[in-house]
mmCIF file of C-alpha atoms in Angstrom:
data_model
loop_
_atom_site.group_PDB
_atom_site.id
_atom_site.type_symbol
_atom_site.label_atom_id
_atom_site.label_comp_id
_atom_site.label_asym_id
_atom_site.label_seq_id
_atom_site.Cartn_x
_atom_site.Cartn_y
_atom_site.Cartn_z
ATOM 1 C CA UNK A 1 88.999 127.278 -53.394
ATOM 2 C CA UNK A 2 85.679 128.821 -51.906
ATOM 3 C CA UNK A 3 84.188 128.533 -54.914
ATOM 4 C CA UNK A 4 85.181 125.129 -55.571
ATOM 5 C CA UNK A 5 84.225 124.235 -52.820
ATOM 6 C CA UNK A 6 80.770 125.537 -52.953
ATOM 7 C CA UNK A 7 80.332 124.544 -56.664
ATOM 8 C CA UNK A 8 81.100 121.312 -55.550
ATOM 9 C CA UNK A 9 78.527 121.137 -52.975
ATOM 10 C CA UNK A 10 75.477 122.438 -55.125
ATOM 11 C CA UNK A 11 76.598 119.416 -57.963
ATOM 12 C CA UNK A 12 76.604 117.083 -54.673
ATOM 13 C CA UNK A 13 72.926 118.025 -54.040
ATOM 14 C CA UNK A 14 72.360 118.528 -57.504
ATOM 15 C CA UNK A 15 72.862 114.702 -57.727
ATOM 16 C CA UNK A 16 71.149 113.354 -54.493
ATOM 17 C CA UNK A 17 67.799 114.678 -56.115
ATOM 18 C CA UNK A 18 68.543 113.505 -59.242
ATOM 19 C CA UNK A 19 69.773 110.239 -58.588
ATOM 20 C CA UNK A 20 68.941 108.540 -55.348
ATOM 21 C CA UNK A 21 64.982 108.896 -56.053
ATOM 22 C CA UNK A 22 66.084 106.751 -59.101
ATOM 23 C CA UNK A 23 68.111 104.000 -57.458
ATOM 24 C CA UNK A 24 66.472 101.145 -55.620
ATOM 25 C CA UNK A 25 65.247 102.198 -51.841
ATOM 26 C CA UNK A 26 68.050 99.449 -50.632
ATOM 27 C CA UNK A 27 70.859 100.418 -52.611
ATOM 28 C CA UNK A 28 70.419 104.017 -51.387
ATOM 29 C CA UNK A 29 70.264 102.912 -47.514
ATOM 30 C CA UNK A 30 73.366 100.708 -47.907
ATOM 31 C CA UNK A 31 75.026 103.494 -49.410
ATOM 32 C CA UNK A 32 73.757 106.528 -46.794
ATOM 33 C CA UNK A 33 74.092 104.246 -43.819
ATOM 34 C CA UNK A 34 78.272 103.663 -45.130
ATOM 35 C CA UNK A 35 78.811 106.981 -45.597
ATOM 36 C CA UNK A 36 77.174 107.901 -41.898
ATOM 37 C CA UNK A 37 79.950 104.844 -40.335
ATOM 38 C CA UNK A 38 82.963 106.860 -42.265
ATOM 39 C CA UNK A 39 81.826 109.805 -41.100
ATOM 40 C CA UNK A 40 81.601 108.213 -37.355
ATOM 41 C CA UNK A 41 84.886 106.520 -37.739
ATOM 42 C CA UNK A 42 86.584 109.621 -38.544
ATOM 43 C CA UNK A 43 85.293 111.554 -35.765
ATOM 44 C CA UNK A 44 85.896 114.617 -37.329
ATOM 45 C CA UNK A 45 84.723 118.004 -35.830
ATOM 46 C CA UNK A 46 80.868 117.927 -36.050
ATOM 47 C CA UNK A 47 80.672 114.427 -34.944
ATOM 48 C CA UNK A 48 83.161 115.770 -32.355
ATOM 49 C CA UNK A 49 80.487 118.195 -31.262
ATOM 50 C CA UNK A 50 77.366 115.929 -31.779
ATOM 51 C CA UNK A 51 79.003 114.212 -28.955
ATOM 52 C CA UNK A 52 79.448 117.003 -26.837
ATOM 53 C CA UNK A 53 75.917 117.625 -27.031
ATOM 54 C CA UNK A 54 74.683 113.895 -26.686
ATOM 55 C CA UNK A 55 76.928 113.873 -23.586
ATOM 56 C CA UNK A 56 74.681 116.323 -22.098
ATOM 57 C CA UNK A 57 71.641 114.174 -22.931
ATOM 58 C CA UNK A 58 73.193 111.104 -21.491
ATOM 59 C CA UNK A 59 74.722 112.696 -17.802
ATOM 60 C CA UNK A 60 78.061 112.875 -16.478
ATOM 61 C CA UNK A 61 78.169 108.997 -15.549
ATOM 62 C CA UNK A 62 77.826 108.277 -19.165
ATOM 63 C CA UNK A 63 80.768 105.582 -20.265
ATOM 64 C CA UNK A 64 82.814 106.529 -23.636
ATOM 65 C CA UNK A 65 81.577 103.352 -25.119
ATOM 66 C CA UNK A 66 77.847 104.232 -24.366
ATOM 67 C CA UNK A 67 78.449 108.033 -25.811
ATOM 68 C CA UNK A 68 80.402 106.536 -28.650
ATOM 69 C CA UNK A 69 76.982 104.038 -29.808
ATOM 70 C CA UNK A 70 74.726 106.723 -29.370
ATOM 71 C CA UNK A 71 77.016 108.904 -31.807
ATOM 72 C CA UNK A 72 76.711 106.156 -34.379
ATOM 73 C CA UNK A 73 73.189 105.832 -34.244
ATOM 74 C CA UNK A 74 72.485 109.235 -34.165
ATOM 75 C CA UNK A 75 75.100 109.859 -37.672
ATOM 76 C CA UNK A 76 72.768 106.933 -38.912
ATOM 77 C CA UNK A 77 69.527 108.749 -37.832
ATOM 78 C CA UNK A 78 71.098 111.894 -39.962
ATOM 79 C CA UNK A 79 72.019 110.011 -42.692
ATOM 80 C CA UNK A 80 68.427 108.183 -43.054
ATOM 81 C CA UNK A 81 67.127 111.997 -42.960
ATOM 82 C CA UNK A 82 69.211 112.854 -45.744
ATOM 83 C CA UNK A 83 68.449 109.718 -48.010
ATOM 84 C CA UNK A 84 64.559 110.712 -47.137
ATOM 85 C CA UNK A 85 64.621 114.255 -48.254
ATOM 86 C CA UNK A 86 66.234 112.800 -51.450
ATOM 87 C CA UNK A 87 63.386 110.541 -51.938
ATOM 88 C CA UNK A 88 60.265 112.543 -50.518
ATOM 89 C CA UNK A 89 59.569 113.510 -54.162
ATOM 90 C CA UNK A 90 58.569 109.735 -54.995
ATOM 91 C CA UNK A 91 57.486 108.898 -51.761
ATOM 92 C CA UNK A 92 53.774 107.961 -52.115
ATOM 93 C CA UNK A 93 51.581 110.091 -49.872
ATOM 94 C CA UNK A 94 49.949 107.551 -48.710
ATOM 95 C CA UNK A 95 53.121 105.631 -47.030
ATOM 96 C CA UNK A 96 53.453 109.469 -45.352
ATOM 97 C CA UNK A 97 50.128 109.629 -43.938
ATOM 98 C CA UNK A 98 50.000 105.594 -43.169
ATOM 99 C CA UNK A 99 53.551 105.410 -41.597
ATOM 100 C CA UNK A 100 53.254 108.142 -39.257
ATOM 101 C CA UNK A 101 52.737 107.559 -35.318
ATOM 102 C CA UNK A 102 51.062 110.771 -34.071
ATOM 103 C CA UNK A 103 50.586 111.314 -30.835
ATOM 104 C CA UNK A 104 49.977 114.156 -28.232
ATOM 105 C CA UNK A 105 47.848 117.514 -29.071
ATOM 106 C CA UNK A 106 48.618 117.010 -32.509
ATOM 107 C CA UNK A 107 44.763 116.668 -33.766
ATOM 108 C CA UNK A 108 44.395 119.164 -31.203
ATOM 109 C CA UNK A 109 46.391 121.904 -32.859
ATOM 110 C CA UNK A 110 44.814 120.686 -36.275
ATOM 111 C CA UNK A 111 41.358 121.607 -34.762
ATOM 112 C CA UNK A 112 42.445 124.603 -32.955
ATOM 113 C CA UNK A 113 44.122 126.202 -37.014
ATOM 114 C CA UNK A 114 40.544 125.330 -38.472
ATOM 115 C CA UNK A 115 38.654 127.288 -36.351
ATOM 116 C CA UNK A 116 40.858 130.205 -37.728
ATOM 117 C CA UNK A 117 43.349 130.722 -34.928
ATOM 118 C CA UNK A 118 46.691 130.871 -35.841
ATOM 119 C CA UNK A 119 49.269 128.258 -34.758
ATOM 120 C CA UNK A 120 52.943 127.743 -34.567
ATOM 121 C CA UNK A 121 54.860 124.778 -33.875
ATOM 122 C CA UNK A 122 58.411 124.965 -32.059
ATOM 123 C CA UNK A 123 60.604 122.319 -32.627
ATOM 124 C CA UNK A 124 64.354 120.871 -32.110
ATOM 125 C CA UNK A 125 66.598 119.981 -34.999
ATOM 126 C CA UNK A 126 65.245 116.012 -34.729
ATOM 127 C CA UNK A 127 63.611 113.709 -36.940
ATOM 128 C CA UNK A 128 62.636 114.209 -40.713
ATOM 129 C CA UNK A 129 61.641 117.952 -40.588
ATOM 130 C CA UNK A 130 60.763 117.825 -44.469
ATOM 131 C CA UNK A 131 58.151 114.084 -43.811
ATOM 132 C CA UNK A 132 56.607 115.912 -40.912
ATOM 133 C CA UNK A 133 55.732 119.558 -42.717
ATOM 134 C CA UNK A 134 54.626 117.248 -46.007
ATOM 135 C CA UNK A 135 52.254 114.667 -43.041
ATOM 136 C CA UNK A 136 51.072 117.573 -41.536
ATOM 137 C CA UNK A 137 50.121 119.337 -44.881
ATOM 138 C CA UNK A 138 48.490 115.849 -45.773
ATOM 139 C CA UNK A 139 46.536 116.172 -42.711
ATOM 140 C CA UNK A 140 44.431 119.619 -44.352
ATOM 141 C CA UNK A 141 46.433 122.045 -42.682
ATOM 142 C CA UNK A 142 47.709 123.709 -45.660
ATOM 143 C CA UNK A 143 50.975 125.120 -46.682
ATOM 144 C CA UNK A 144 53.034 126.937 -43.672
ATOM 145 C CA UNK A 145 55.247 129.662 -43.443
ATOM 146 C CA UNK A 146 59.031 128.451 -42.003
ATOM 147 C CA UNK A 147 62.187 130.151 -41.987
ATOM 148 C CA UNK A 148 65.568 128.781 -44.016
ATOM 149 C CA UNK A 149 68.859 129.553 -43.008
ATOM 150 C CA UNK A 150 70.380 131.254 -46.233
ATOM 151 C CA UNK A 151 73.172 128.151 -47.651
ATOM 152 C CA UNK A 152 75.855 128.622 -49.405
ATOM 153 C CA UNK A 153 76.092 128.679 -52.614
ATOM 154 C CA UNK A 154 72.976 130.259 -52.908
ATOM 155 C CA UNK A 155 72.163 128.437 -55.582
ATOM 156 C CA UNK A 156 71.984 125.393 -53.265
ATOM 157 C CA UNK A 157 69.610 127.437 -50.989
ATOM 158 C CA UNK A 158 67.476 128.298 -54.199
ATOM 159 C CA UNK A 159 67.349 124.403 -54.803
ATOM 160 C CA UNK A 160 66.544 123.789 -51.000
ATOM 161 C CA UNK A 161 63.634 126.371 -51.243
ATOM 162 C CA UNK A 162 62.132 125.050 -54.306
ATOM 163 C CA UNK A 163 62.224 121.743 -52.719
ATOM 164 C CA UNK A 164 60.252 122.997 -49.616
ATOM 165 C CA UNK A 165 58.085 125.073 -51.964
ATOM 166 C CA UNK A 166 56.946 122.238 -53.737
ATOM 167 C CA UNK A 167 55.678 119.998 -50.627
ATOM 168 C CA UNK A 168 53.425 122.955 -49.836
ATOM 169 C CA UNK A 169 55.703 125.248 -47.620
ATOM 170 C CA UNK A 170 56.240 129.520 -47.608
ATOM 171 C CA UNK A 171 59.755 129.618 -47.083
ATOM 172 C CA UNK A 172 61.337 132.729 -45.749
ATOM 173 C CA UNK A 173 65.088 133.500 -45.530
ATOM 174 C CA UNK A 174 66.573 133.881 -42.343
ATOM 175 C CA UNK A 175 68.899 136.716 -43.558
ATOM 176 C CA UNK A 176 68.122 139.553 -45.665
ATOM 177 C CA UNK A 177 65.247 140.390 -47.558
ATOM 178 C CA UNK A 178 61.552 141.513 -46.343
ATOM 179 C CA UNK A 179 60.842 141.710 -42.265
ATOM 180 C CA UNK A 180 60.624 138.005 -41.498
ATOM 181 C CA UNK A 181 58.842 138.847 -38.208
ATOM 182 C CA UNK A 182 56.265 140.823 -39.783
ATOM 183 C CA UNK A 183 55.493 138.382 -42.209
ATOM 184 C CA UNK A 184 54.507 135.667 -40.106
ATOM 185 C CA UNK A 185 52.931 137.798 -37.633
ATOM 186 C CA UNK A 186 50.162 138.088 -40.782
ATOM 187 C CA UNK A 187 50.260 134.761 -41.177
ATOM 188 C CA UNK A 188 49.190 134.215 -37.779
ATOM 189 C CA UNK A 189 46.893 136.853 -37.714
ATOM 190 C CA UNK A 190 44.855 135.244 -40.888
ATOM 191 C CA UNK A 191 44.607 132.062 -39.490
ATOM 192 C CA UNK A 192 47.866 130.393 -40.692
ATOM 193 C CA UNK A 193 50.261 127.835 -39.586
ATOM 194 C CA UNK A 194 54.204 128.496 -39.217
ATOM 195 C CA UNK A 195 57.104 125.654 -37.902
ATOM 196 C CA UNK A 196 59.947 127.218 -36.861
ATOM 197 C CA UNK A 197 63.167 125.034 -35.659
ATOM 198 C CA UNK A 198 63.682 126.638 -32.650
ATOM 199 C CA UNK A 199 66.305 124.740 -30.548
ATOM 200 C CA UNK A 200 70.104 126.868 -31.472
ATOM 201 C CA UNK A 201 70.444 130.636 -31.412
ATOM 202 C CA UNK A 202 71.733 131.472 -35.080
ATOM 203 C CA UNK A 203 71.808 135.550 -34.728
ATOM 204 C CA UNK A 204 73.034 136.156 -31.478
ATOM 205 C CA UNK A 205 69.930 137.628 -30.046
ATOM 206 C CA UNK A 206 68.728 134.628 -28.977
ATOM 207 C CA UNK A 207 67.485 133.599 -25.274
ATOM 208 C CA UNK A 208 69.499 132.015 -22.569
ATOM 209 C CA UNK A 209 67.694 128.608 -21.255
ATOM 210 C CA UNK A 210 68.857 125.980 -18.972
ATOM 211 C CA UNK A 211 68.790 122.742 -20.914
ATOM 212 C CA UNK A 212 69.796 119.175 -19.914
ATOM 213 C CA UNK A 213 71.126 120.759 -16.615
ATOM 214 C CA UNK A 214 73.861 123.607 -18.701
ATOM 215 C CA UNK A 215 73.255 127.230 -20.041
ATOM 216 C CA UNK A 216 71.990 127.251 -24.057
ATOM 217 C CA UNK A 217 71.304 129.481 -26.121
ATOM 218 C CA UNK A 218 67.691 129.257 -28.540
ATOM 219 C CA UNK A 219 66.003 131.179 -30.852
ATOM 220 C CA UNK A 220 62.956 133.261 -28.678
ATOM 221 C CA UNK A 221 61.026 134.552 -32.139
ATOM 222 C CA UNK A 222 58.339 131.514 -31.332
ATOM 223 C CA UNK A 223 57.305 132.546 -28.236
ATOM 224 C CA UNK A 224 57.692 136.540 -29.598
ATOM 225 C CA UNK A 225 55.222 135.450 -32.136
ATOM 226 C CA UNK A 226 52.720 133.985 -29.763
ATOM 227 C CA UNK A 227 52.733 137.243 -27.384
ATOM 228 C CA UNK A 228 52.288 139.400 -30.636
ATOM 229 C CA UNK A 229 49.984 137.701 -32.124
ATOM 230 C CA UNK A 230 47.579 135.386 -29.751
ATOM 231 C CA UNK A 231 48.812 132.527 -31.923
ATOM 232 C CA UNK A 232 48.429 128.904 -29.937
ATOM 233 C CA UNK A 233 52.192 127.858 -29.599
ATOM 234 C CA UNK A 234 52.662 124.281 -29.507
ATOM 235 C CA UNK A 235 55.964 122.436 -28.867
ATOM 236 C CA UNK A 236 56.493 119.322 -31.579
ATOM 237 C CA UNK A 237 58.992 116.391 -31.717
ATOM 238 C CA UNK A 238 59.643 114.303 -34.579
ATOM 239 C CA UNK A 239 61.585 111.279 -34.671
ATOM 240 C CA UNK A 240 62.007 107.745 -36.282
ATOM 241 C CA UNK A 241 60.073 104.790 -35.509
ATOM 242 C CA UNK A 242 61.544 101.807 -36.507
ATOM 243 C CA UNK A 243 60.967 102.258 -40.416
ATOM 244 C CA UNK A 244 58.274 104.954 -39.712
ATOM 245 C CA UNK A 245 57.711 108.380 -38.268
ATOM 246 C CA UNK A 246 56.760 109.741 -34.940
ATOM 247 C CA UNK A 247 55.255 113.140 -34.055
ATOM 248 C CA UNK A 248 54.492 114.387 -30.846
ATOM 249 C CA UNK A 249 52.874 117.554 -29.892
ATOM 250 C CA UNK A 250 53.017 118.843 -26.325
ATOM 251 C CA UNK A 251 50.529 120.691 -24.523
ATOM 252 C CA UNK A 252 49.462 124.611 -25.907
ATOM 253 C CA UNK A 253 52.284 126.979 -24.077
ATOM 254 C CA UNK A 254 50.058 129.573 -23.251
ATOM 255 C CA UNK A 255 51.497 133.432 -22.483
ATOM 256 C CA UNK A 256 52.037 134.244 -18.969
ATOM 257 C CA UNK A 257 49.581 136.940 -17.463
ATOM 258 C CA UNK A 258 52.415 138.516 -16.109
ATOM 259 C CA UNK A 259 55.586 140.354 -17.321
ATOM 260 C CA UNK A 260 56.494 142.572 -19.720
ATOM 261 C CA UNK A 261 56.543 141.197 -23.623
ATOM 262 C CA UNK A 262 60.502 140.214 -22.711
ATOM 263 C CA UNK A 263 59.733 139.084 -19.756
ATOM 264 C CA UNK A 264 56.841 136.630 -21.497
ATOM 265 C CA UNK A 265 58.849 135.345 -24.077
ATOM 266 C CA UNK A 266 61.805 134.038 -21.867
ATOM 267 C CA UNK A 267 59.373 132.315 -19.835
ATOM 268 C CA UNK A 268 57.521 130.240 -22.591
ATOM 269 C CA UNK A 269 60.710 129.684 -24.535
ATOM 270 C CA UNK A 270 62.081 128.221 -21.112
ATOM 271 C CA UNK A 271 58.760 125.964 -21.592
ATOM 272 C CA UNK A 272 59.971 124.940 -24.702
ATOM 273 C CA UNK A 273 63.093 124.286 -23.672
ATOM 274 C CA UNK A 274 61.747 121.774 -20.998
ATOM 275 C CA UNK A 275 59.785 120.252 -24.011
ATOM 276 C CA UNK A 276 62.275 119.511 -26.177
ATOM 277 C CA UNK A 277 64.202 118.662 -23.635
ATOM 278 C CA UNK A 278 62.132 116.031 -22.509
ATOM 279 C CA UNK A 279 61.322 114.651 -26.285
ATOM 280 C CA UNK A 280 65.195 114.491 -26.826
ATOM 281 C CA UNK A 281 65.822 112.355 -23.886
ATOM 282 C CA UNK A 282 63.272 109.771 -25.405
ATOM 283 C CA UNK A 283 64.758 109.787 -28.784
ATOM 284 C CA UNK A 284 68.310 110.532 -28.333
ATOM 285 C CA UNK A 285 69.747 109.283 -31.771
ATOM 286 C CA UNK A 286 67.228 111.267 -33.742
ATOM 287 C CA UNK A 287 68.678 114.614 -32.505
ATOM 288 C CA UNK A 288 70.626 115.768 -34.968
ATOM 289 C CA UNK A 289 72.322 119.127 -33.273
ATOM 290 C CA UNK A 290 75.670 118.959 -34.895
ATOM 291 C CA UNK A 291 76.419 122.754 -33.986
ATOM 292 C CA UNK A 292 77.631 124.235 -30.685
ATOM 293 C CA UNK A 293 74.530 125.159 -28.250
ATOM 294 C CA UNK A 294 75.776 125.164 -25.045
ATOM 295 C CA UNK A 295 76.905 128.371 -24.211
ATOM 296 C CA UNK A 296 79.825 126.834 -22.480
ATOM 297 C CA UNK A 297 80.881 125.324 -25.746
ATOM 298 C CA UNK A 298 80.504 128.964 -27.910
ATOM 299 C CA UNK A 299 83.428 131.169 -28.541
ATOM 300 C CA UNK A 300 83.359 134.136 -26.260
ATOM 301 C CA UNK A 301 84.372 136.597 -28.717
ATOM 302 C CA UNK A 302 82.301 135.855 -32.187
ATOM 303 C CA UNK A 303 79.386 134.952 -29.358
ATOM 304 C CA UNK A 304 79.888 138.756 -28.429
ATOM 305 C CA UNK A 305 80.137 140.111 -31.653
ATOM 306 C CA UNK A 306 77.072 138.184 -32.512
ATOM 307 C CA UNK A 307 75.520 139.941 -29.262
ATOM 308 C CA UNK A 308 76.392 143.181 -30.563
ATOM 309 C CA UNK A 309 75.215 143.276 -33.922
ATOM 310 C CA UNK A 310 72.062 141.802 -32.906
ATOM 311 C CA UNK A 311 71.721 144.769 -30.706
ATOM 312 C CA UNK A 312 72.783 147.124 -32.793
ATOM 313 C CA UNK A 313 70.139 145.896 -35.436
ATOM 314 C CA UNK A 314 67.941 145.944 -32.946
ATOM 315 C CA UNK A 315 68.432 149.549 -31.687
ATOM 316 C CA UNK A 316 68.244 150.622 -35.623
ATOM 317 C CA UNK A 317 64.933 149.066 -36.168
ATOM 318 C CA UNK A 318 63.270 147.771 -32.728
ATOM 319 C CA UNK A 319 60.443 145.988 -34.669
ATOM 320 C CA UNK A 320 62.674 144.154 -36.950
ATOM 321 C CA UNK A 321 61.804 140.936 -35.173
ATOM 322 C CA UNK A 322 65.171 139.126 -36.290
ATOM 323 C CA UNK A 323 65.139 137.303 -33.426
ATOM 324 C CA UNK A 324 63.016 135.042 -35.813
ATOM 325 C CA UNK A 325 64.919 132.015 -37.183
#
């Protein structure tokens, strides 16, 4: 059945890039924006914890019917990102670079990777991740260096890289394979950019933040980077705006002056946390965190066994930098 299942899934994707680039823009919203109501309607178990998460955003004083229309628009929101990674590949370039609000130290950041410093950018799971790497290539950065969560099948994942591969992105596994850390620490070194979605711990050696008042858990390998490195780490948020795109870059985080390399990459992932934190609760519907965060939401015991792995890897090869993700 697993391999039904997953067979079944690559022919799903299969058939997004082959079809919905072909179909008229309309048909394809009509179609995406149904299948995001079902999906809300049902209230199955990742809209069940997209609203566990947007509860936090909203505060305890939050009604049901208030948590229940941000839901909605926020399955919308994912939906629309979906139907847009189907159609970047016949998206003109120039609707890209026209239809994008940028804001912020985003010009900033530009300058700052062209006088050959290298640069990261942090961000949540929000937006169109895909529009804003292919805008931000557009804007002469060059390709970047991310990291990809390894799918299943993998043959879906190789699709998914290819994909990323041809807008001008380095994609890296997140499992397996060379030293990820490593790797963009040369990046970095030579002058390169790397995005790395940064808001949900996905190896268990993540960092503990507070976040929208509750314990979380995130992914510290930005802010590891930075220290290692003297990369300028900048905070991003993407969104919609009305039928276009926003970006916002935050301020540089810079590293403390104090504290050991741990102790340095707590505090500016805490930063980022307040970032993110603060572009989510502007664009609530366009945060699309349909996994468990909240460290009062995890299971205990796979949240420990996560824990010790991690630190076993760790302990096995302390330079590993798997913390990346």
């Amino acid at each position: 059945m697993a391999k039904l299942r997953y067979r079944l899934t690559d022919m799903a994707y299969a058939l997004g890039w082959s079809v919905v680039c072909r179909v008229p823009e309309s048909w394809a919203r009509w179609a995406f924006g149904a299948t995001a109501d079902i999906a809300w309607r049902r209230q199955g178990p990742q809209v069940q914890i997209l609203e566990a998460n947007l509860r936090r955003v909203l505060g305890p004083d939050a009604t049901g019917a208030e948590l229940r229309a941000l839901s909605r628009e926020s399955m919308r929101s994912y939906a629309r990102y979906w139907l847009e990674v189907f159609r970047l590949p016949v998206t003109p370039l120039d609707r890209l670079t026209g239809q994008t609000v940028a804001s912020g130290h985003v010009f900033e950041a530009l300058d700052v990777l062209a006088a050959g410093r290298g640069v990261i950018f942090a961000l949540p799971h929000s937006g169109n991740w895909d529009q804003g790497g292919a805008w931000i290539i557009a804007q002469g950065a060059g390709s970047f260096t991310t990291v990809m969560e390894r799918l299943k099948p993998e043959s879906l994942y190789d699709k998914f890289v290819a994909f990323r591969e041809g807008l001008g992105m380095e994609v890296l596994p997140a499992s397996g394979g060379a030293n990820r850390f490593e790797i963009l620490a040369q990046r970095l070194r030579a002058g390169k950019l790397v995005c790395l979605v940064s808001d949900r711990d996905v190896t268990g050696s993540g960092i503990e933040v507070e976040y929208f008042g509750e314990k979380a858990r995130m992914m510290g390998g930005s802010a590891a980077l930075a220290v290692e490195t003297g990369a300028a780490l900048y905070p991003a948020m993407l969104w919609y705006e009305g039928d276009c795109w926003g970006i916002h870059v935050s301020a540089e985080i810079p590293v403390p002056a104090e504290g050991d390399r741990k102790q340095k990459v707590a505090v500016m992932t805490q930063e980022l946390a307040h970032c993110f934190e603060a572009g989510i609760r502007k664009h609530p519907a366009d945060w699309h965190m349909l996994q468990r965060v909240f460290v009062a939401d995890l299971d205990p015991e796979r949240l420990a066994r996560a824990q010790a792995a991690a630190a076993a890897a760790e302990a096995a090869e302390p330079d590993d930098g798997s913390e990346v993700a």
